[in-house]
PDB file of C-alpha atoms and ligand atoms in Angstrom:
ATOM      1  CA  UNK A   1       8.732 -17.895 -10.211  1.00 84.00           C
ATOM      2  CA  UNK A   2      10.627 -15.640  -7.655  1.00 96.00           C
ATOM      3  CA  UNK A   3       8.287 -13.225  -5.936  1.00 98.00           C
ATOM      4  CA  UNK A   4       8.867  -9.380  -7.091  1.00 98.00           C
ATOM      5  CA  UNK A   5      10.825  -7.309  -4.435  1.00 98.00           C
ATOM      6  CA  UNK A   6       9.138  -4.462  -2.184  1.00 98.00           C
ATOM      7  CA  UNK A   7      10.460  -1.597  -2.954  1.00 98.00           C
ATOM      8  CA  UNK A   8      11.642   0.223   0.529  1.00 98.00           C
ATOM      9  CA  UNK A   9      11.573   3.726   1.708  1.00 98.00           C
ATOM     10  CA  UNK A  10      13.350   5.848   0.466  1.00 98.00           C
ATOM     11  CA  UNK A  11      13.162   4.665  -2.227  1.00 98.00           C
ATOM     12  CA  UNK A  12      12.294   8.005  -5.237  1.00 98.00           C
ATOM     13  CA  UNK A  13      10.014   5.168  -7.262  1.00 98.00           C
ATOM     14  CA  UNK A  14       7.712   5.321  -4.121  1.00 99.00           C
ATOM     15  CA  UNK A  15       7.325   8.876  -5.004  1.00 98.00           C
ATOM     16  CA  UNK A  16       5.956   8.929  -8.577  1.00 98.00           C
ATOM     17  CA  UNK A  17       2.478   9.676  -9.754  1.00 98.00           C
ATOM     18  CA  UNK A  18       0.950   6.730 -11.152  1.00 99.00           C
ATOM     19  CA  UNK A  19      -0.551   6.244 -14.771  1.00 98.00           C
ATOM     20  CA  UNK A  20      -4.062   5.100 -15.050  1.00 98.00           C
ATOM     21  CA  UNK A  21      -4.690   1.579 -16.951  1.00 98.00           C
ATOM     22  CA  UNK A  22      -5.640   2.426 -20.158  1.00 98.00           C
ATOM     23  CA  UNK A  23      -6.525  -1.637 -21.223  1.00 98.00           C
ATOM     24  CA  UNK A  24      -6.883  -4.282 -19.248  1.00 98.00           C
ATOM     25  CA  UNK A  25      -3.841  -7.005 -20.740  1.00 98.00           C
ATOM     26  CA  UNK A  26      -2.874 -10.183 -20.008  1.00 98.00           C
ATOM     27  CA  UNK A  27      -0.186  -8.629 -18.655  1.00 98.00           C
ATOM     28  CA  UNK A  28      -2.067  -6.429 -15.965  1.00 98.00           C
ATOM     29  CA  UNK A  29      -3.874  -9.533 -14.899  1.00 98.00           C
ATOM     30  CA  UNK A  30      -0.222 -11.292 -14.400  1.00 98.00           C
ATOM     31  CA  UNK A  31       0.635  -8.323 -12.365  1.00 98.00           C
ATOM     32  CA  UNK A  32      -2.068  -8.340  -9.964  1.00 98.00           C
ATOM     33  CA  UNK A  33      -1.954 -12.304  -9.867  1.00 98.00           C
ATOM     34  CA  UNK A  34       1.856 -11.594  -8.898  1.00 98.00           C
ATOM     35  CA  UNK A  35       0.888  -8.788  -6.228  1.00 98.00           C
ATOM     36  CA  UNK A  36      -1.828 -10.786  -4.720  1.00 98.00           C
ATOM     37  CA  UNK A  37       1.087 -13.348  -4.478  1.00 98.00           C
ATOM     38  CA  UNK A  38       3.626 -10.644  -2.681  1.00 98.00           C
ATOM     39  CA  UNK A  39       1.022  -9.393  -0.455  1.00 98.00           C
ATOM     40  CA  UNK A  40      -0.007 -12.853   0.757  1.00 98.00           C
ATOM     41  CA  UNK A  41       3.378 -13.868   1.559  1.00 98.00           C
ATOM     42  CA  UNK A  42       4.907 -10.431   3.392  1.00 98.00           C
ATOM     43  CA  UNK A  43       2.393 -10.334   4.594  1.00 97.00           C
ATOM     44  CA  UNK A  44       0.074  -7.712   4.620  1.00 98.00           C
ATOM     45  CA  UNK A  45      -3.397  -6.820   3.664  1.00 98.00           C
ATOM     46  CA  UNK A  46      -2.925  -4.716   0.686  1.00 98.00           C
ATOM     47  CA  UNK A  47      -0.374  -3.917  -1.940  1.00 99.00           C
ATOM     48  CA  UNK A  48       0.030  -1.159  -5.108  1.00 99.00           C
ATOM     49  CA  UNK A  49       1.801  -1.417  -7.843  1.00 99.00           C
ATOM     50  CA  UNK A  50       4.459   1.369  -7.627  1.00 99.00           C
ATOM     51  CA  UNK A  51       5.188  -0.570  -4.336  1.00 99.00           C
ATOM     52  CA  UNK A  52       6.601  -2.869  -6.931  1.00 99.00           C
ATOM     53  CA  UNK A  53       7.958  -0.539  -9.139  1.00 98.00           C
ATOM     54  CA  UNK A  54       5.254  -0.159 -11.440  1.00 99.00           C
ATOM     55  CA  UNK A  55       3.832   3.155 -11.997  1.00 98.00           C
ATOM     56  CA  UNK A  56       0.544   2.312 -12.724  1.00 98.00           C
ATOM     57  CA  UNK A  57      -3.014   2.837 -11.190  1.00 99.00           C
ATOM     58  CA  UNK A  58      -3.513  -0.869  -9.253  1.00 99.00           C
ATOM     59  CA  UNK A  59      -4.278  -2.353  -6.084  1.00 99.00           C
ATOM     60  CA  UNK A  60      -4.584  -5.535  -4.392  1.00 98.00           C
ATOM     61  CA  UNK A  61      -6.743  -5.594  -0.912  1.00 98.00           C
ATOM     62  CA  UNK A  62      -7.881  -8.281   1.286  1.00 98.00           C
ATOM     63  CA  UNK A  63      -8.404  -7.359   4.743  1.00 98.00           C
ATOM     64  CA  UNK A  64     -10.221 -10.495   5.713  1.00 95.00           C
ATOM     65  CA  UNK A  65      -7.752 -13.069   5.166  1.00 95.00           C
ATOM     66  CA  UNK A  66      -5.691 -12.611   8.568  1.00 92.00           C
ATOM     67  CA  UNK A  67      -8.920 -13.516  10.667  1.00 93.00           C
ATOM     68  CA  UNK A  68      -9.242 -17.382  11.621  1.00 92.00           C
ATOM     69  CA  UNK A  69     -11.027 -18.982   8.979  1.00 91.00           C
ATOM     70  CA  UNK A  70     -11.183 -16.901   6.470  1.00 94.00           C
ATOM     71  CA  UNK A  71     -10.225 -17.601   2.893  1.00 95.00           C
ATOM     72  CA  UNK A  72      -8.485 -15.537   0.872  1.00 95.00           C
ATOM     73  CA  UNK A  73     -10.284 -13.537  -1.323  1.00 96.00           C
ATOM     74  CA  UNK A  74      -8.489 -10.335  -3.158  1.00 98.00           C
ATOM     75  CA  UNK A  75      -9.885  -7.341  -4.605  1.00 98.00           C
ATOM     76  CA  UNK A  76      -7.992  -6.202  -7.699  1.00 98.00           C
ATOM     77  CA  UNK A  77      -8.811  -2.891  -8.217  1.00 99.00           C
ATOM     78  CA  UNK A  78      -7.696  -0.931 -11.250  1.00 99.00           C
ATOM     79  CA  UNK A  79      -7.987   3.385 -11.149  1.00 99.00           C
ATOM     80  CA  UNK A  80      -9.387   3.259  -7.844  1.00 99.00           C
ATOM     81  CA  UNK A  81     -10.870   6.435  -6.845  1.00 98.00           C
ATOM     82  CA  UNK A  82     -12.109   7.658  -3.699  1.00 98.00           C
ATOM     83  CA  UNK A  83     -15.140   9.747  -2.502  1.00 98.00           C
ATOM     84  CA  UNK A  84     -17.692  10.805   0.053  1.00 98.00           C
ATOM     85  CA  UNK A  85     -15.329  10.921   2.788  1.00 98.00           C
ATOM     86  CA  UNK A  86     -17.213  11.099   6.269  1.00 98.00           C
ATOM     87  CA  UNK A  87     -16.130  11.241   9.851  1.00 98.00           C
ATOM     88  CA  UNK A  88     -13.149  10.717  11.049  1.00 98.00           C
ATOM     89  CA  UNK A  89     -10.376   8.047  12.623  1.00 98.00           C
ATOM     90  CA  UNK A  90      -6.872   7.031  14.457  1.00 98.00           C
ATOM     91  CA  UNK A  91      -5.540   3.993  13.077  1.00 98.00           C
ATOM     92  CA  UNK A  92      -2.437   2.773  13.891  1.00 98.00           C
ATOM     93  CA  UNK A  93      -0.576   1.743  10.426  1.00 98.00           C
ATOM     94  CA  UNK A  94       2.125  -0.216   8.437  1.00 98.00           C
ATOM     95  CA  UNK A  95       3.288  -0.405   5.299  1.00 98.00           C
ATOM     96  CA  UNK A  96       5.208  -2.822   3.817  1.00 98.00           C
ATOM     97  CA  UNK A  97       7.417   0.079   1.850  1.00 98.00           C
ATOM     98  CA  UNK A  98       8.211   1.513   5.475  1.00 98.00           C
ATOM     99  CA  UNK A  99       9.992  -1.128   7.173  1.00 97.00           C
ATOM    100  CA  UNK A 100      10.458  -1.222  11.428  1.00 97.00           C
ATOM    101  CA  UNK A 101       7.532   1.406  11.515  1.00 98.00           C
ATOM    102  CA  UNK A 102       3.993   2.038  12.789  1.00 98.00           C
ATOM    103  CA  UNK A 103       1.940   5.371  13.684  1.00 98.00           C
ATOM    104  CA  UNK A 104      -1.216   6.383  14.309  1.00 98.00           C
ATOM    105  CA  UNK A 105      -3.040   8.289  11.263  1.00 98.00           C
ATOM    106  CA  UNK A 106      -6.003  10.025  10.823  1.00 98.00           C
ATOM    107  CA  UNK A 107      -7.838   9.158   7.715  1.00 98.00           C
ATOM    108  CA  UNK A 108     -11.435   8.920   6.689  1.00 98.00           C
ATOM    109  CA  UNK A 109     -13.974   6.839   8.666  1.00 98.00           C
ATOM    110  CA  UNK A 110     -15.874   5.868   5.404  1.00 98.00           C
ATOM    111  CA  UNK A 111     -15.448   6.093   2.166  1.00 98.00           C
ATOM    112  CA  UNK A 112     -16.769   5.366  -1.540  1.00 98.00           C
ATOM    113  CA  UNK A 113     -14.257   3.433  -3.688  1.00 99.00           C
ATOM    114  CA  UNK A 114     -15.198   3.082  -7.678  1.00 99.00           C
ATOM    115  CA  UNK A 115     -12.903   1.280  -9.935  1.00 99.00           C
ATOM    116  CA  UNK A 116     -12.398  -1.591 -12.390  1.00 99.00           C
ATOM    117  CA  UNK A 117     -12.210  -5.315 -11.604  1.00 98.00           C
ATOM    118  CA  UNK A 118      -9.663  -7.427 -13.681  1.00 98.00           C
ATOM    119  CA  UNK A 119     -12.725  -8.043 -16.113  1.00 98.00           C
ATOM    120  CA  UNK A 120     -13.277  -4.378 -16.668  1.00 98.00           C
ATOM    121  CA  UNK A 121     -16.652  -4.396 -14.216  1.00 98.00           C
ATOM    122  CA  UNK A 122     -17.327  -1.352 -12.203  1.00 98.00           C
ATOM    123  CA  UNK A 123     -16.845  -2.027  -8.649  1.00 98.00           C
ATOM    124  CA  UNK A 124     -18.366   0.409  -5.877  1.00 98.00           C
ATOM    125  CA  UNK A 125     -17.511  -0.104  -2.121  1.00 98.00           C
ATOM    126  CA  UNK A 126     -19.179   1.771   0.522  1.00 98.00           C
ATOM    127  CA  UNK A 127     -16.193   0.572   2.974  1.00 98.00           C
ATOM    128  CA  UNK A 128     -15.467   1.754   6.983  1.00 98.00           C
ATOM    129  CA  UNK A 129     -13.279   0.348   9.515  1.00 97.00           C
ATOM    130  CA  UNK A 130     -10.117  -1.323   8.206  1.00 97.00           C
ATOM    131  CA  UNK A 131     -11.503  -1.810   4.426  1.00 98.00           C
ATOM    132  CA  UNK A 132     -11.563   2.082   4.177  1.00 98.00           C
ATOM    133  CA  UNK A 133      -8.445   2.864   5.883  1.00 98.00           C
ATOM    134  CA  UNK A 134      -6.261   0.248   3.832  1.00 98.00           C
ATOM    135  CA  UNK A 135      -8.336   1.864   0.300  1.00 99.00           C
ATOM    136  CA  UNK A 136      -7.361   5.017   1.678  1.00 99.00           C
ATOM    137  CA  UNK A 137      -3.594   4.015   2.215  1.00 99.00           C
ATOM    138  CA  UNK A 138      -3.433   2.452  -0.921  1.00 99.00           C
ATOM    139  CA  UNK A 139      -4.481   4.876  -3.568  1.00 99.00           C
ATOM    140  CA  UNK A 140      -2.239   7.376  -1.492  1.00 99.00           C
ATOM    141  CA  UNK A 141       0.469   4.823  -2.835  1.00 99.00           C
ATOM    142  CA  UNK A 142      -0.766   5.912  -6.313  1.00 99.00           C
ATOM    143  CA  UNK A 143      -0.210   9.292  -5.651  1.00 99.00           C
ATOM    144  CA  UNK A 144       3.631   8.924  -4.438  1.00 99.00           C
ATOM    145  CA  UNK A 145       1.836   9.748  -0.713  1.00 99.00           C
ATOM    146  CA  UNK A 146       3.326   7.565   2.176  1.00 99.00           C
ATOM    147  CA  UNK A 147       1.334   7.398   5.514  1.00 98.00           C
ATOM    148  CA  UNK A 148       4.701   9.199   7.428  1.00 98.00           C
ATOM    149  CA  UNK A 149       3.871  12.026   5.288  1.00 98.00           C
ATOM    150  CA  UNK A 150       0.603  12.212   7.444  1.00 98.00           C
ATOM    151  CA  UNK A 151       2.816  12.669  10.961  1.00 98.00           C
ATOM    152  CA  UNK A 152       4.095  14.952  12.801  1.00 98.00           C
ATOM    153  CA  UNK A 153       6.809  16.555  11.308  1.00 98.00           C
ATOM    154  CA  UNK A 154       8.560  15.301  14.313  1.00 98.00           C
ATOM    155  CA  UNK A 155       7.788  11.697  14.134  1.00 98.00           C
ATOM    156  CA  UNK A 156       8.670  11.800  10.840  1.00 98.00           C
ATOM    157  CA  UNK A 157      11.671  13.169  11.153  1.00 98.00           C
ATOM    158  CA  UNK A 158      12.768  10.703  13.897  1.00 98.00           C
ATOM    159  CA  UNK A 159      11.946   7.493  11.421  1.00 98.00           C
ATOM    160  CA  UNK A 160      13.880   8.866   8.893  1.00 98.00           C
ATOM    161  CA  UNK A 161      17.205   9.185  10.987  1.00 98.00           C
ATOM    162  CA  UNK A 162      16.629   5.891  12.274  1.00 98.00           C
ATOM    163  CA  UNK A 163      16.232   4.382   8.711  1.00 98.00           C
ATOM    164  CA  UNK A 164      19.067   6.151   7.668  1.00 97.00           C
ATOM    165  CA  UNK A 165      21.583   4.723  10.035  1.00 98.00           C
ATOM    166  CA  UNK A 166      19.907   1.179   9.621  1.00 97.00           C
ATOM    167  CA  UNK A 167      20.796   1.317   5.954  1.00 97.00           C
ATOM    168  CA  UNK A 168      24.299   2.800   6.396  1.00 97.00           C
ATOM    169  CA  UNK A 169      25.035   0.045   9.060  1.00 96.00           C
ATOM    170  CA  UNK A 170      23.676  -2.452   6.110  1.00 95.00           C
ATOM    171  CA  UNK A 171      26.039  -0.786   3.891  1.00 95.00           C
ATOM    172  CA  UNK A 172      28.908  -1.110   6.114  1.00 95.00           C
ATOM    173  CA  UNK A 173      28.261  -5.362   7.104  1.00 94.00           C
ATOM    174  CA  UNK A 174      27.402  -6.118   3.554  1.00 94.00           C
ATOM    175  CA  UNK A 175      31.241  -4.458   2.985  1.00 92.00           C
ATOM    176  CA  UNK A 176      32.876  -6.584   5.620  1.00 85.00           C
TER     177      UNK A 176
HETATM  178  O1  K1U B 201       0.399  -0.868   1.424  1.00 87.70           O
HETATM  179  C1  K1U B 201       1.019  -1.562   2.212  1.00 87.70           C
HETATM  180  O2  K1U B 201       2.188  -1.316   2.474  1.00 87.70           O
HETATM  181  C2  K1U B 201       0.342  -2.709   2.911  1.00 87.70           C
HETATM  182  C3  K1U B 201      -0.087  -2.342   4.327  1.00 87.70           C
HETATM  183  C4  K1U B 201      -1.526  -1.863   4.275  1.00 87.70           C
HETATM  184  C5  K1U B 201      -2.091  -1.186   5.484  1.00 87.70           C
HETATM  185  C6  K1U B 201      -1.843  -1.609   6.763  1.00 87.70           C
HETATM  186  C7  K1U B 201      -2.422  -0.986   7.851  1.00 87.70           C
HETATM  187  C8  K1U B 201      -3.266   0.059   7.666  1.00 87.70           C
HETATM  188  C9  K1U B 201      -3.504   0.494   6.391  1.00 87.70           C
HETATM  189  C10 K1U B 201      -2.941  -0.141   5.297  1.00 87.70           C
HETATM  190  C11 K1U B 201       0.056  -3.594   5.186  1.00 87.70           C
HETATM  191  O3  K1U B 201      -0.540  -4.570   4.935  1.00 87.70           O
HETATM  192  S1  K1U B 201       1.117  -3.535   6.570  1.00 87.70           S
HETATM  193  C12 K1U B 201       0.903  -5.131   7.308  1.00 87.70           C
HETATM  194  C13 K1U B 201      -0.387  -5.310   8.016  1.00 87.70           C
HETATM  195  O4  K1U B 201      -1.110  -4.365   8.254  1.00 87.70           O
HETATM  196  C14 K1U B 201      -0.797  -6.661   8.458  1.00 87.70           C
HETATM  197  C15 K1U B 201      -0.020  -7.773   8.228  1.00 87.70           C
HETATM  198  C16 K1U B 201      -0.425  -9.019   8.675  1.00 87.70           C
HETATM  199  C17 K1U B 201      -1.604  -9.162   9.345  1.00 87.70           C
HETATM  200  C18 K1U B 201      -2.408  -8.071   9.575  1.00 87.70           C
HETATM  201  C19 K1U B 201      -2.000  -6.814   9.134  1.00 87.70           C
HETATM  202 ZN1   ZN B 202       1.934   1.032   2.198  1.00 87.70          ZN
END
């Protein structure tokens, strides 16, 4: 089966709030297996579900799988929520919505993460380093947050006009 797009800033379904998963279906665990599949293949080391177009409370992580060796192993993690936030970090990020574009952002230097796995299990990660920035990017995906909203205004600004004129010179070659 074809792989479900990215959707790319600016996309307004990046910006919407995200319903929690009221019951785990079959059709949840398709989505994730489908995400896990997406995220694998960008590739990048998480992925949420309004990234493709689903408005729902669901991530995919695995930021192990890049290093030599290692084997893939997702976490699916359904109403994620964050907590005990402590210390502080620059990390220069991606994001798979953002294309052409990485900046440094401060975030969290560890956090908790509670949620659900695919079986309905609680799941509680004390995370730091990578793990907790990623969780941190990701639920922010939940809430309609990107990390250029976490920028200078400046920066920000800059990306934007550049992704503007990228898609306007897409709009005029896909015309000729
Ligand atoms: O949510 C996303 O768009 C995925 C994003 C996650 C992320 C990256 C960096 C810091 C925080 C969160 C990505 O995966 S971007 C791609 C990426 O980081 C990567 C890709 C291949 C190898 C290693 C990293
Ligand atoms: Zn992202």
């Amino acid at each position: 089966m074809a792989l479900r797009e990215v959707l790319q800033f600016p996309d307004k379904r990046l910006r919407r709030i995200s319903q929690p998963v009221v019951e785990i279906t079959d059709e949840i665990r398709e989505l994730a297996r489908e995400m896990c599949d997406v995220m694998y293949d960008e590739p990048g080391i998480g992925l949420a579900a309004p990234q493709v177009g689903e408005a729902i409370r669901l991530v995919v992580v695995d930021t192990e799988w890049t290093k030599e060796d290692a084997e893939r192993s997702p976490l699916v993690l359904i109403n994620p929520e964050i907590t005990e936030p402590e210390g502080s970090v620059v990390w220069t990020e991606g994001c798979l919505s953002v294309p052409d574009f990485e900046a440094e952002v401060e975030r969290a230097e560890r956090i908790r993460l509670r949620a659900l796995d695919l079986d309905g299990a609680p799941v509680d990660i004390l995370a730091e380093g990578l793990q907790a920035v990623c969780f941190q990017h990701e639920v922010d995906h939940l809430d309609g947050i990107l990390f250029i909203d976490h920028i200078s205004r400046l920066k920000r600004s800059r990306y934007v006009h550049k992704r503007k004129k990228q898609l306007q010179r897409d709009e005029e070659e896909a015309l000729v």
